[in-house]
Coordinates of C-alpha atoms in Angstrom, one line a residue:
M1 CA -0.3 -49.4 57.7
L2 CA 2.6 -46.1 57.0
E3 CA 3.4 -46.7 53.5
E4 CA 5.2 -43.4 53.4
V5 CA 6.3 -40.2 55.4
R6 CA 8.0 -37.1 54.4
I7 CA 10.0 -34.5 56.8
Q8 CA 10.5 -31.7 56.2
G9 CA 12.8 -29.1 58.0
L10 CA 12.9 -30.9 61.4
G11 CA 16.1 -30.6 63.3
V12 CA 18.6 -32.0 60.7
I13 CA 16.8 -33.4 58.2
D14 CA 16.2 -31.2 55.6
D15 CA 14.1 -33.2 53.2
A16 CA 13.5 -37.1 53.2
V17 CA 11.2 -39.7 52.2
L18 CA 10.9 -42.8 54.6
E19 CA 9.7 -46.2 51.8
L20 CA 8.0 -48.2 54.9
S21 CA 7.0 -51.8 54.3
P22 CA 5.1 -54.3 56.8
G23 CA 7.0 -56.4 59.0
L24 CA 9.9 -55.1 60.5
T25 CA 11.7 -52.0 59.0
V26 CA 14.9 -50.6 61.1
V27 CA 16.9 -46.7 61.3
T28 CA 20.1 -46.2 61.7
G29 CA 22.9 -44.5 61.4
E30 CA 25.5 -42.8 62.4
T31 CA 25.1 -40.9 66.5
G32 CA 23.7 -37.3 65.5
A33 CA 22.9 -38.5 62.5
G34 CA 19.1 -37.7 62.6
K35 CA 17.4 -40.8 63.5
T36 CA 15.4 -40.1 66.8
M37 CA 14.1 -37.3 64.1
V38 CA 11.7 -39.8 62.5
V39 CA 10.4 -40.9 65.5
T40 CA 9.8 -36.9 66.7
G41 CA 8.5 -36.9 62.8
L42 CA 5.9 -39.8 63.9
G43 CA 4.7 -38.3 66.6
L44 CA 4.2 -34.6 65.5
L45 CA 1.8 -36.7 62.7
F46 CA -0.1 -38.5 64.7
G47 CA -0.9 -35.6 67.1
G48 CA 1.7 -35.2 69.3
R49 CA 2.9 -32.3 71.3
A50 CA 4.4 -29.7 69.0
D51 CA 7.8 -27.6 70.3
P52 CA 9.4 -25.0 67.9
Q53 CA 12.5 -25.9 68.5
R54 CA 12.7 -28.5 66.4
V55 CA 12.0 -26.5 63.5
R56 CA 15.3 -27.2 61.9
P57 CA 17.7 -23.1 61.8
G58 CA 16.8 -21.6 59.0
A59 CA 13.8 -23.4 58.2
P60 CA 10.2 -21.5 58.4
R61 CA 8.5 -25.0 59.8
A62 CA 8.8 -28.1 59.7
V63 CA 6.3 -30.4 57.4
V64 CA 5.8 -34.1 58.2
E65 CA 3.8 -35.9 55.6
G66 CA 2.0 -39.1 56.2
R67 CA 0.5 -42.1 53.3
V68 CA -1.4 -44.2 55.1
T69 CA -3.7 -47.4 53.7
V70 CA -6.9 -47.8 55.7
P71 CA -9.4 -50.0 55.5
G72 CA -12.6 -48.3 53.6
D73 CA -14.9 -49.7 55.8
G74 CA -13.2 -48.7 59.3
R75 CA -13.9 -46.5 62.1
V76 CA -10.4 -43.9 60.9
A77 CA -12.1 -43.8 57.3
S78 CA -15.7 -43.3 58.3
R79 CA -14.5 -40.3 60.6
V80 CA -12.1 -38.8 57.9
L81 CA -15.4 -39.1 55.9
E82 CA -17.5 -36.8 58.9
A83 CA -14.6 -34.9 59.3
G84 CA -15.1 -33.6 55.3
G85 CA -11.4 -35.2 54.1
D86 CA -10.5 -37.7 51.5
I87 CA -9.9 -41.2 51.1
D88 CA -8.3 -42.3 47.4
D89 CA -8.3 -46.2 46.8
D90 CA -8.2 -46.6 50.7
V91 CA -4.8 -44.5 51.1
L92 CA -5.0 -41.4 53.3
I93 CA -2.9 -38.6 53.5
L94 CA -2.2 -37.0 56.8
T95 CA -0.2 -33.9 57.4
R96 CA 1.6 -31.8 59.9
A97 CA 3.3 -28.3 60.2
V98 CA 4.9 -26.6 62.8
S99 CA 5.8 -23.3 62.2
A100 CA 8.8 -21.5 64.1
E101 CA 6.7 -19.2 65.9
G102 CA 5.0 -22.6 67.4
R103 CA 1.9 -22.2 65.5
S104 CA 0.2 -26.5 64.3
R105 CA -1.7 -26.8 61.1
A106 CA -3.3 -30.5 60.3
T107 CA -4.7 -31.6 57.2
L108 CA -6.3 -34.8 57.3
G109 CA -7.4 -36.2 53.3
G110 CA -6.7 -32.8 52.2
R111 CA -9.2 -30.9 54.6
S112 CA -8.0 -29.5 57.8
A113 CA -8.3 -30.7 60.9
P114 CA -7.8 -29.9 64.2
V115 CA -4.8 -31.4 66.0
S116 CA -6.7 -33.2 68.2
L117 CA -8.5 -35.3 65.6
L118 CA -4.7 -36.5 64.6
A119 CA -4.5 -38.0 68.3
Y120 CA -8.0 -39.5 68.5
L121 CA -7.2 -41.4 64.8
A122 CA -3.5 -42.8 66.4
D123 CA -5.7 -44.6 68.8
D124 CA -6.5 -46.9 65.3
L125 CA -3.7 -46.2 64.3
V126 CA 0.2 -46.4 65.5
A127 CA 1.4 -46.8 69.1
V128 CA 4.2 -44.3 69.2
H129 CA 6.9 -45.7 72.1
G130 CA 9.8 -42.9 72.2
Q131 CA 11.3 -41.1 75.5
S132 CA 9.1 -38.5 75.0
D133 CA 6.7 -39.0 72.7
Q134 CA 2.3 -40.6 73.2
Q135 CA 2.9 -44.0 75.0
R136 CA -0.5 -45.1 74.5
L137 CA -0.8 -48.1 76.1
L138 CA -0.2 -45.4 79.1
R139 CA -4.1 -44.3 79.7
A140 CA -6.3 -46.9 81.9
E141 CA -8.6 -47.1 79.3
R142 CA -6.4 -48.4 76.2
Q143 CA -4.7 -50.9 79.6
R144 CA -8.5 -52.3 80.3
S145 CA -9.5 -52.7 76.5
S146 CA -6.0 -54.8 75.8
L147 CA -6.4 -56.5 78.8
D148 CA -10.4 -57.7 77.8
R149 CA -8.9 -58.8 74.3
F150 CA -6.2 -60.4 75.9
A151 CA -8.9 -62.5 78.2
G152 CA -10.5 -63.9 74.6
P153 CA -13.7 -64.9 73.8
E154 CA -14.9 -66.0 77.2
L155 CA -14.9 -62.3 78.7
A156 CA -16.0 -61.1 75.2
R157 CA -19.7 -63.1 75.5
E158 CA -19.6 -62.1 79.4
L159 CA -19.3 -58.4 77.5
K160 CA -21.6 -58.0 75.6
R161 CA -24.1 -59.7 77.8
Y162 CA -22.9 -57.1 80.4
A163 CA -23.1 -54.2 78.0
A164 CA -26.7 -55.5 76.9
A165 CA -28.0 -55.1 80.4
Y166 CA -26.1 -52.0 81.4
R167 CA -28.1 -50.4 78.2
R168 CA -31.0 -51.5 79.2
H169 CA -30.5 -50.5 83.0
R170 CA -29.7 -47.0 82.1
E171 CA -32.6 -46.6 79.6
V172 CA -34.9 -47.9 82.1
S173 CA -33.3 -45.4 84.9
V174 CA -33.4 -42.7 82.7
E175 CA -36.7 -43.2 81.8
L176 CA -37.5 -43.5 85.9
E177 CA -35.8 -40.4 87.0
E178 CA -37.7 -38.5 84.4
I179 CA -41.0 -39.9 85.4
V180 CA -40.5 -39.3 89.0
Q181 CA -39.2 -36.2 88.8
R182 CA -41.7 -34.5 86.5
A183 CA -44.6 -35.9 89.1
R184 CA -45.5 -32.5 89.9
E185 CA -45.3 -30.8 86.1
R186 CA -47.2 -34.3 85.0
A187 CA -50.0 -33.5 87.7
Q188 CA -50.5 -29.9 86.5
E189 CA -50.2 -31.2 82.6
A190 CA -53.2 -33.7 83.3
D191 CA -55.3 -30.9 86.1
L192 CA -55.8 -28.8 82.4
L193 CA -56.0 -31.8 80.1
R194 CA -58.6 -32.8 82.7
F195 CA -60.1 -29.4 83.2
G196 CA -60.2 -29.1 78.9
V197 CA -61.7 -32.2 78.5
E198 CA -64.6 -31.9 80.9
E199 CA -64.9 -28.5 79.6
I200 CA -65.8 -30.5 75.4
E201 CA -67.9 -32.7 76.6
A202 CA -70.6 -30.5 78.7
A203 CA -70.8 -28.4 75.4
Q204 CA -71.1 -31.3 73.0
P205 CA -69.9 -30.3 70.0
Q206 CA -70.9 -31.6 67.2
P207 CA -68.6 -32.5 63.4
G208 CA -69.1 -29.2 61.4
E209 CA -71.6 -27.4 64.0
D210 CA -69.7 -24.5 64.2
A211 CA -70.5 -24.0 60.1
E212 CA -73.6 -24.9 60.7
L213 CA -75.1 -22.2 63.1
L214 CA -72.9 -19.0 61.0
A215 CA -75.5 -19.7 58.3
E216 CA -78.3 -20.2 60.5
E217 CA -77.2 -17.5 62.4
T218 CA -76.7 -15.7 59.1
R219 CA -80.3 -16.7 57.7
L220 CA -82.1 -15.4 60.5
A221 CA -80.4 -12.2 61.0
H222 CA -81.8 -11.1 57.7
A223 CA -84.9 -13.0 58.0
D224 CA -87.2 -9.9 57.1
S225 CA -84.7 -9.1 54.4
L226 CA -85.0 -12.1 52.6
R227 CA -88.8 -12.9 53.0
V228 CA -88.8 -9.3 51.1
A229 CA -86.5 -10.6 48.3
A230 CA -88.5 -13.8 47.9
T231 CA -91.5 -12.1 47.9
T232 CA -90.8 -9.5 45.1
A233 CA -89.5 -12.4 42.6
H234 CA -92.0 -14.3 42.5
E235 CA -94.5 -11.9 42.1
A236 CA -91.5 -11.1 38.6
L237 CA -92.2 -14.7 38.1
A238 CA -95.5 -15.5 38.3
G239 CA -97.1 -11.9 39.1
D240 CA -99.3 -11.1 42.5
P241 CA -102.6 -12.4 42.9
A242 CA -104.1 -9.8 44.9
S243 CA -103.6 -6.9 41.4
D244 CA -105.6 -7.2 38.5
V245 CA -102.0 -6.6 36.7
E246 CA -101.0 -9.8 34.5
V247 CA -97.6 -8.3 34.0
D248 CA -95.4 -11.3 34.0
V249 CA -92.3 -13.2 33.7
V250 CA -94.7 -16.6 33.5
G251 CA -97.3 -14.9 31.5
L252 CA -94.9 -13.2 28.9
L253 CA -93.4 -16.3 28.6
S254 CA -96.6 -18.0 27.7
A255 CA -97.6 -15.5 25.2
A256 CA -94.6 -16.1 23.3
R257 CA -95.1 -19.6 23.4
Q258 CA -98.2 -19.4 21.8
A259 CA -97.2 -17.0 19.5
V260 CA -94.1 -19.6 18.1
T261 CA -96.5 -22.6 18.4
S262 CA -98.8 -21.7 16.0
V263 CA -96.7 -21.5 12.8
R264 CA -93.5 -23.5 14.1
E265 CA -94.4 -26.1 11.5
H266 CA -93.6 -24.2 9.0
D267 CA -89.7 -23.4 10.0
A268 CA -87.8 -25.7 11.8
R269 CA -85.4 -23.3 13.4
L270 CA -88.4 -21.4 14.7
G271 CA -89.5 -25.0 15.9
A272 CA -86.6 -24.9 17.7
I273 CA -86.7 -21.6 19.2
G274 CA -90.2 -22.8 20.6
D275 CA -88.8 -25.5 22.0
R276 CA -86.5 -23.6 24.2
L277 CA -89.0 -20.7 25.3
D278 CA -90.7 -24.1 26.8
E279 CA -88.0 -25.2 28.8
A280 CA -87.2 -21.5 30.0
S281 CA -91.2 -21.4 30.5
Y282 CA -91.0 -24.2 33.2
I283 CA -87.7 -23.0 34.7
I284 CA -89.3 -20.1 35.9
T285 CA -92.1 -21.9 37.0
D286 CA -90.5 -24.0 39.0
A287 CA -88.3 -20.7 40.6
A288 CA -91.7 -19.1 41.2
T289 CA -92.9 -21.7 43.1
E290 CA -90.0 -22.4 45.4
L291 CA -89.8 -18.5 46.1
A292 CA -93.4 -19.0 46.9
S293 CA -92.1 -22.0 49.3
Y294 CA -89.3 -20.2 50.3
G295 CA -91.4 -16.6 51.1
E296 CA -93.7 -18.4 53.6
S297 CA -91.3 -20.7 55.1
V298 CA -88.6 -17.6 56.4
D299 CA -89.8 -16.7 59.8
A300 CA -88.2 -13.5 62.1
D301 CA -87.7 -15.8 65.4
P302 CA -86.1 -13.7 67.7
A303 CA -85.7 -16.5 70.3
R304 CA -83.9 -19.1 68.0
L305 CA -82.0 -16.4 66.7
A306 CA -80.1 -16.3 70.3
A307 CA -79.7 -19.6 71.0
V308 CA -77.3 -20.0 68.1
Q309 CA -76.0 -17.0 68.7
E310 CA -75.5 -18.4 72.4
R311 CA -74.3 -21.6 71.3
R312 CA -71.9 -19.5 68.8
A313 CA -70.2 -18.1 71.5
L314 CA -69.8 -21.4 73.4
L315 CA -68.1 -22.8 70.1
T316 CA -65.6 -19.9 69.7
Q317 CA -64.8 -19.9 73.2
L318 CA -63.6 -23.1 73.2
S319 CA -62.2 -22.8 69.3
R320 CA -60.0 -19.9 71.5
K321 CA -58.5 -22.7 73.4
Y322 CA -58.1 -25.8 71.5
G323 CA -58.4 -25.6 67.5
E324 CA -60.3 -23.2 65.4
T325 CA -63.0 -25.1 64.2
A326 CA -65.4 -27.1 66.2
D327 CA -63.6 -30.5 64.2
D328 CA -60.0 -29.4 65.8
V329 CA -61.9 -28.8 68.9
L330 CA -63.3 -32.6 69.3
A331 CA -59.7 -34.2 67.4
W332 CA -58.2 -32.1 70.7
A333 CA -60.6 -33.9 73.4
E334 CA -59.3 -37.7 71.9
N335 CA -55.7 -36.3 71.9
A336 CA -55.9 -34.8 75.1
A337 CA -57.8 -38.1 76.8
K338 CA -55.2 -40.8 75.1
R339 CA -52.5 -38.7 77.7
L340 CA -54.5 -38.7 80.1
G341 CA -54.4 -42.4 80.0
E342 CA -50.8 -42.5 80.1
L343 CA -50.7 -40.0 82.8
D344 CA -52.7 -41.6 85.0
G345 CA -50.9 -44.9 83.8
D346 CA -47.6 -42.8 85.0
D347 CA -47.7 -45.2 88.6
E348 CA -48.1 -48.4 87.3
R349 CA -45.1 -47.6 84.5
I350 CA -43.1 -46.0 87.5
D351 CA -43.5 -49.2 89.4
A352 CA -43.0 -51.5 86.3
L353 CA -39.8 -49.4 85.6
R354 CA -38.4 -50.2 89.1
A355 CA -39.5 -53.4 89.4
E356 CA -37.3 -54.2 85.7
A357 CA -34.8 -51.8 87.0
D358 CA -34.2 -53.6 90.1
E359 CA -34.1 -57.1 88.0
L360 CA -31.4 -55.3 86.3
H361 CA -29.2 -54.5 89.0
G362 CA -29.1 -58.3 90.0
R363 CA -28.0 -59.7 86.5
L364 CA -25.3 -56.2 86.6
E365 CA -24.5 -57.7 89.8
E366 CA -24.0 -61.0 88.6
S367 CA -22.6 -60.4 85.0
A368 CA -19.9 -57.7 86.0
T369 CA -18.5 -59.9 89.2
E370 CA -18.3 -62.6 86.3
L371 CA -16.6 -59.9 84.1
T372 CA -13.6 -58.8 87.8
R373 CA -13.0 -62.9 88.0
I374 CA -12.1 -63.3 84.2
R375 CA -9.8 -60.1 84.1
G376 CA -8.4 -61.6 87.2
E377 CA -7.4 -64.4 85.4
A378 CA -6.4 -62.7 82.8
A379 CA -4.3 -60.3 84.9
E380 CA -2.4 -64.0 86.6
R381 CA -1.5 -64.9 83.3
F382 CA -0.3 -61.3 81.4
G383 CA 1.8 -60.3 84.0
A384 CA 3.8 -64.2 84.3
A385 CA 3.9 -63.9 80.2
V386 CA 5.5 -60.3 80.4
T387 CA 7.5 -60.9 83.2
E388 CA 8.9 -64.0 81.7
E389 CA 9.5 -61.4 78.2
L390 CA 11.0 -58.8 80.2
T391 CA 13.6 -61.7 82.0
A392 CA 14.9 -62.0 78.0
L393 CA 15.2 -58.6 77.5
A394 CA 17.4 -58.0 80.2
M395 CA 14.8 -56.8 83.0
P396 CA 15.2 -59.7 85.0
H397 CA 14.0 -58.9 88.3
A398 CA 11.8 -56.4 86.9
R399 CA 7.8 -58.0 87.7
V400 CA 4.7 -56.6 85.9
S401 CA 1.6 -57.0 87.4
V402 CA -2.5 -56.2 86.8
R403 CA -3.9 -54.1 89.2
I404 CA -8.3 -54.0 89.2
Q405 CA -9.6 -52.5 91.4
T406 CA -13.7 -53.2 91.7
G407 CA -15.6 -49.5 92.1
A408 CA -19.7 -50.3 93.7
E409 CA -21.1 -48.0 90.7
F410 CA -21.3 -50.3 87.6
G411 CA -19.6 -48.7 83.8
P412 CA -20.1 -49.2 80.4
H413 CA -17.5 -52.4 80.9
G414 CA -17.6 -53.1 84.5
R415 CA -17.3 -52.0 87.9
D416 CA -13.6 -53.0 87.4
D417 CA -10.9 -49.9 86.6
V418 CA -7.5 -52.2 85.4
E419 CA -3.9 -50.9 85.8
L420 CA -0.4 -52.2 84.7
L421 CA 2.0 -51.7 87.3
L422 CA 5.6 -52.0 87.4
A423 CA 8.0 -53.3 89.9
P424 CA 11.5 -52.5 88.4
H425 CA 13.4 -54.5 91.3
P426 CA 12.4 -56.9 93.8
S427 CA 12.6 -54.8 96.5
S428 CA 10.2 -51.9 94.8
P429 CA 7.0 -51.3 94.7
P430 CA 4.8 -51.5 92.4
L431 CA 4.0 -48.5 90.9
P432 CA 2.0 -47.2 87.4
L433 CA 4.0 -48.3 84.2
H434 CA 5.1 -44.3 84.0
K435 CA 6.2 -44.1 87.3
G436 CA 8.1 -47.7 88.0
A437 CA 10.7 -47.0 84.7
S438 CA 13.3 -45.1 83.1
G439 CA 12.8 -44.0 79.4
G440 CA 14.6 -47.1 78.4
E441 CA 13.6 -49.2 80.1
L442 CA 9.8 -48.9 79.5
S443 CA 10.3 -49.3 75.6
R444 CA 11.4 -52.5 76.6
V445 CA 8.5 -53.1 79.1
M446 CA 6.4 -51.6 75.9
L447 CA 7.6 -53.9 74.2
A448 CA 7.4 -57.5 76.2
I449 CA 3.6 -55.7 76.7
E450 CA 3.0 -55.6 72.7
V451 CA 4.4 -58.8 72.2
V452 CA 2.3 -59.9 74.8
F453 CA -0.4 -58.2 73.4
A454 CA 0.2 -59.4 70.0
G455 CA -3.1 -60.5 68.7
A456 CA -5.4 -59.2 71.0
D457 CA -4.4 -55.0 70.3
P458 CA -5.7 -54.4 67.0
V459 CA -3.3 -51.2 65.9
P460 CA -2.1 -51.9 62.8
T461 CA 1.8 -49.8 63.6
F462 CA 4.1 -49.6 66.2
V463 CA 6.9 -47.3 66.5
F464 CA 10.1 -48.6 68.8
D465 CA 12.6 -45.2 69.9
E466 CA 15.5 -46.3 72.4
V467 CA 14.1 -50.1 73.2
D468 CA 17.3 -51.2 73.4
A469 CA 19.5 -48.8 75.6
G470 CA 21.5 -49.7 77.9
V471 CA 22.2 -53.6 76.3
G472 CA 23.8 -55.6 74.5
G473 CA 24.8 -59.1 73.4
K474 CA 22.6 -61.6 74.4
A475 CA 19.8 -59.1 75.8
A476 CA 19.3 -57.8 71.9
V477 CA 19.3 -60.3 70.0
E478 CA 16.5 -61.0 72.1
I479 CA 15.0 -57.6 71.5
G480 CA 15.5 -58.2 68.2
R481 CA 13.5 -61.7 68.0
R482 CA 10.8 -60.5 69.7
L483 CA 10.5 -56.9 67.6
A484 CA 10.4 -59.8 64.8
R485 CA 7.4 -61.9 66.6
L486 CA 5.6 -58.8 67.0
A487 CA 6.1 -57.6 63.3
Q488 CA 4.4 -60.9 62.3
R489 CA 1.0 -59.6 63.6
A490 CA 1.5 -56.0 63.0
Q491 CA 3.9 -53.7 61.2
V492 CA 6.8 -52.1 63.6
I493 CA 9.4 -49.7 62.7
V494 CA 12.2 -49.4 65.0
V495 CA 15.1 -46.7 65.1
T496 CA 18.0 -48.4 66.9
H497 CA 21.9 -49.1 67.2
L498 CA 22.3 -52.5 68.1
P499 CA 23.1 -54.6 64.8
Q500 CA 21.7 -57.1 66.9
V501 CA 18.8 -55.6 66.5
A502 CA 18.6 -54.3 62.9
A503 CA 19.8 -57.7 61.8
F504 CA 16.1 -59.1 62.2
A505 CA 14.7 -56.4 60.2
D506 CA 12.5 -56.8 56.9
A507 CA 13.7 -53.5 55.4
H508 CA 16.6 -51.6 56.7
L509 CA 16.7 -47.6 56.2
V510 CA 20.2 -46.1 56.6
V511 CA 20.1 -42.0 57.7
E512 CA 23.2 -40.5 56.6
K513 CA 23.8 -36.6 56.7
S514 CA 25.2 -34.6 53.2
T515 CA 28.7 -32.8 53.7
D516 CA 26.8 -29.8 55.0
G517 CA 25.1 -31.7 58.0
L518 CA 21.7 -31.7 56.8
V519 CA 20.1 -35.7 55.4
T520 CA 18.9 -34.6 52.3
E521 CA 16.2 -36.8 49.9
S522 CA 18.6 -38.7 49.0
G523 CA 20.1 -39.2 53.0
V524 CA 18.2 -42.3 53.6
V525 CA 18.6 -45.4 51.9
R526 CA 17.2 -48.4 51.6
L527 CA 19.4 -51.3 52.4
D528 CA 19.8 -54.6 50.0
R529 CA 21.6 -57.6 51.7
A530 CA 25.4 -56.2 51.0
G531 CA 24.6 -53.0 52.1
R532 CA 22.9 -54.2 55.7
V533 CA 25.9 -56.4 55.3
R534 CA 28.3 -53.3 55.3
E535 CA 25.8 -51.1 57.5
L536 CA 25.6 -53.5 60.0
S537 CA 29.5 -54.4 60.2
R538 CA 30.1 -50.3 60.6
M539 CA 27.6 -50.9 63.5
L540 CA 29.6 -53.5 65.0
A541 CA 33.5 -52.9 63.9
G542 CA 32.6 -49.3 63.1
L543 CA 34.2 -50.1 59.9
E544 CA 32.2 -51.0 57.3
D545 CA 35.0 -52.9 55.2
S546 CA 35.9 -54.9 57.9
E547 CA 36.8 -58.8 57.4
L548 CA 35.9 -60.2 60.9
G549 CA 32.7 -57.3 60.7
R550 CA 30.9 -58.1 57.9
A551 CA 31.3 -61.8 58.6
H552 CA 30.0 -61.5 62.1
A553 CA 26.9 -59.5 59.9
E554 CA 26.4 -61.9 57.9
E555 CA 26.2 -64.4 60.8
L556 CA 23.7 -62.0 62.5
L557 CA 21.8 -61.7 58.8
T558 CA 21.7 -65.7 58.5
N559 CA 20.8 -67.1 62.3
A560 CA 18.0 -63.6 62.0
D561 CA 16.6 -65.1 58.7
P562 CA 14.1 -68.0 59.9
E563 CA 12.4 -65.5 62.5
R564 CA 12.0 -62.9 60.0
A565 CA 8.0 -61.7 59.3
Y566 CA 9.0 -61.6 55.0
P567 CA 11.9 -64.0 54.7
A568 CA 12.0 -63.4 51.2
A569 CA 12.2 -59.1 51.7

C-alpha cells in the first residue's frame, strides 16, 4: 500500500506531505484548495501523462515522491530488482519529476527508469479513477482477467487445463511448422551427410591410422640413410667382420674389463668400476646386435612407399572436410549417422506431431467452449450485481453488462474477448464504459465495479476523484458505505466534497491553503475525532462552529462507525 506521498510544485501545492493509512482515507478542503492535485500527483507517480501546465508558476519542476510497501517476493519487487532498483525492508521509493518545459523523469528504487515502467507496475499497485487519469479497468485485458477472477475457482481450474493444452499445442505447432517449412533444407542436409558418410565408409579409416602412416612414410622415404646409419654404428660398436682391424667399442671395452678384472680384488673402488664396465659391455653388445638386426630389416620398397603416400593423400582429403585427424573423421561420421537417423525419421515425426496437434485442438475446443460458458454465467451475475450497486449510487436507470465475443482463434486465455458495457438510460444502447458515462458517472460506475470485484481483483490501492459528483443525500451515504466496504479489502483514497462520504473514512486529511494561496508542508492535516467534527460541520453548513452542523456531523460519524474497516482509527 501507499505509506506516504510528497508533492512539490504541482498546481497550488508548494510542498505537501500526505501520510496515508490502510482502509479508507478521504481528502477534503475548500474549493480550489488543491484536493484534485493530490489525485493528479498520484496519477503522475504511476506513469500518467505529464502536463507541464500543471507545474506551479515560478517552480522549475513538479516532483511527486511515494513510499510504497510491496511484498519482497512479489512480481513488483522482482521487476524492480531486474531494473536495478533497490527495495529496503519491503519499501519501494518512486519518484516522478516534470519540468516546466515538459521534460519528464522517473526513478524507481533509487535508479532512473522509463516512465512506461511506472505505468507497467501501476497495474499491480494502484487503480486511479479520475476524470483525466488512467483507468485500469477500461483496458480490455484487465476486464477479462477481472471477470475471470470474479468467476471463481471453477473457471480457474478450467483455465489451468486450457493453458496447459494451449502451451503444448503452441509447442507442437511451432515444431511442426519448422519441420514442414524446412523440408528442402533438411533434404539438402541429409544429402550432404549421406555423401560424407558414404565417402568415409568407402575409405575405411582406422583410429590413429594417419599418424602410423606418417611414421611409415618417413621411414620408407629415408630407408637408405637409415640402413647406412645402422651399419656404420654397428661397425663402430662391434667392428667389421670383413676387416682385419679390431678397433671397435666392444673390443676396447673387453680389454678394459680384462685389465680391471685381474686386479679388482685388491681395491673395492676399482671393483665397483669393473662392475660398471661389465654393465656397459652388456649394453653396447645388445645395442650392436639390435643395430645389426635393424640394418638387415631396413629395405627400400618403392611400391610400398607409393601405396602409403596414396593412402595418406586419401586420408588428408577426408581430414580437410570432416576433421583434422582420422579420429576426428570417424567421430564426424558417427554424429552424421545419428543426424541422418533424425532427418530420415522426420516423416514419422510429422505424422506424430499432426496427430498430437489434432488431439490438442480437440481439447482446446472443448475447454474453450467450457470457458465461454463459465464466463457467460459469471457475466450475468456480475452485470446484475453492478447494476444493483448503481441503483444505490444515484444511477437507478443505468445498466452494466458484459459482452463476450468468441472468436475463431485460440489465445492464451481462450477465444473470448470481454468488454464491459454501460447503458446509462433505458433507451441508450450499451456502450463501452468510457463512451457510456460522463466523468462523474464513470467514477461511480468504477466504484460499483470495484466493489463487486473486491476480493477478485488483487490491486492493493484504489484512488477515486469526482466519485460523488452530482449526488447528495442518501446516494452520498451509499457511496460512502461502498467505499468503506471496498476499504475492508484494500487501501482506498478518495477526494470528496461530501460530508456523507467523508464520515465513513478511517483517516481524514484536510488540505488548507496558507495566506499566500499555496499549500505548504503544514497545509495537509490529519484530523482527530474533534477535528473531523469541525470539518464535517464546515462541509455541511459552511460553518465550523455551528451547533446544528456539529450535531449533524456527530450523527454522521456515529452512523458510519460500524461500517469502517478500522473502527478504532
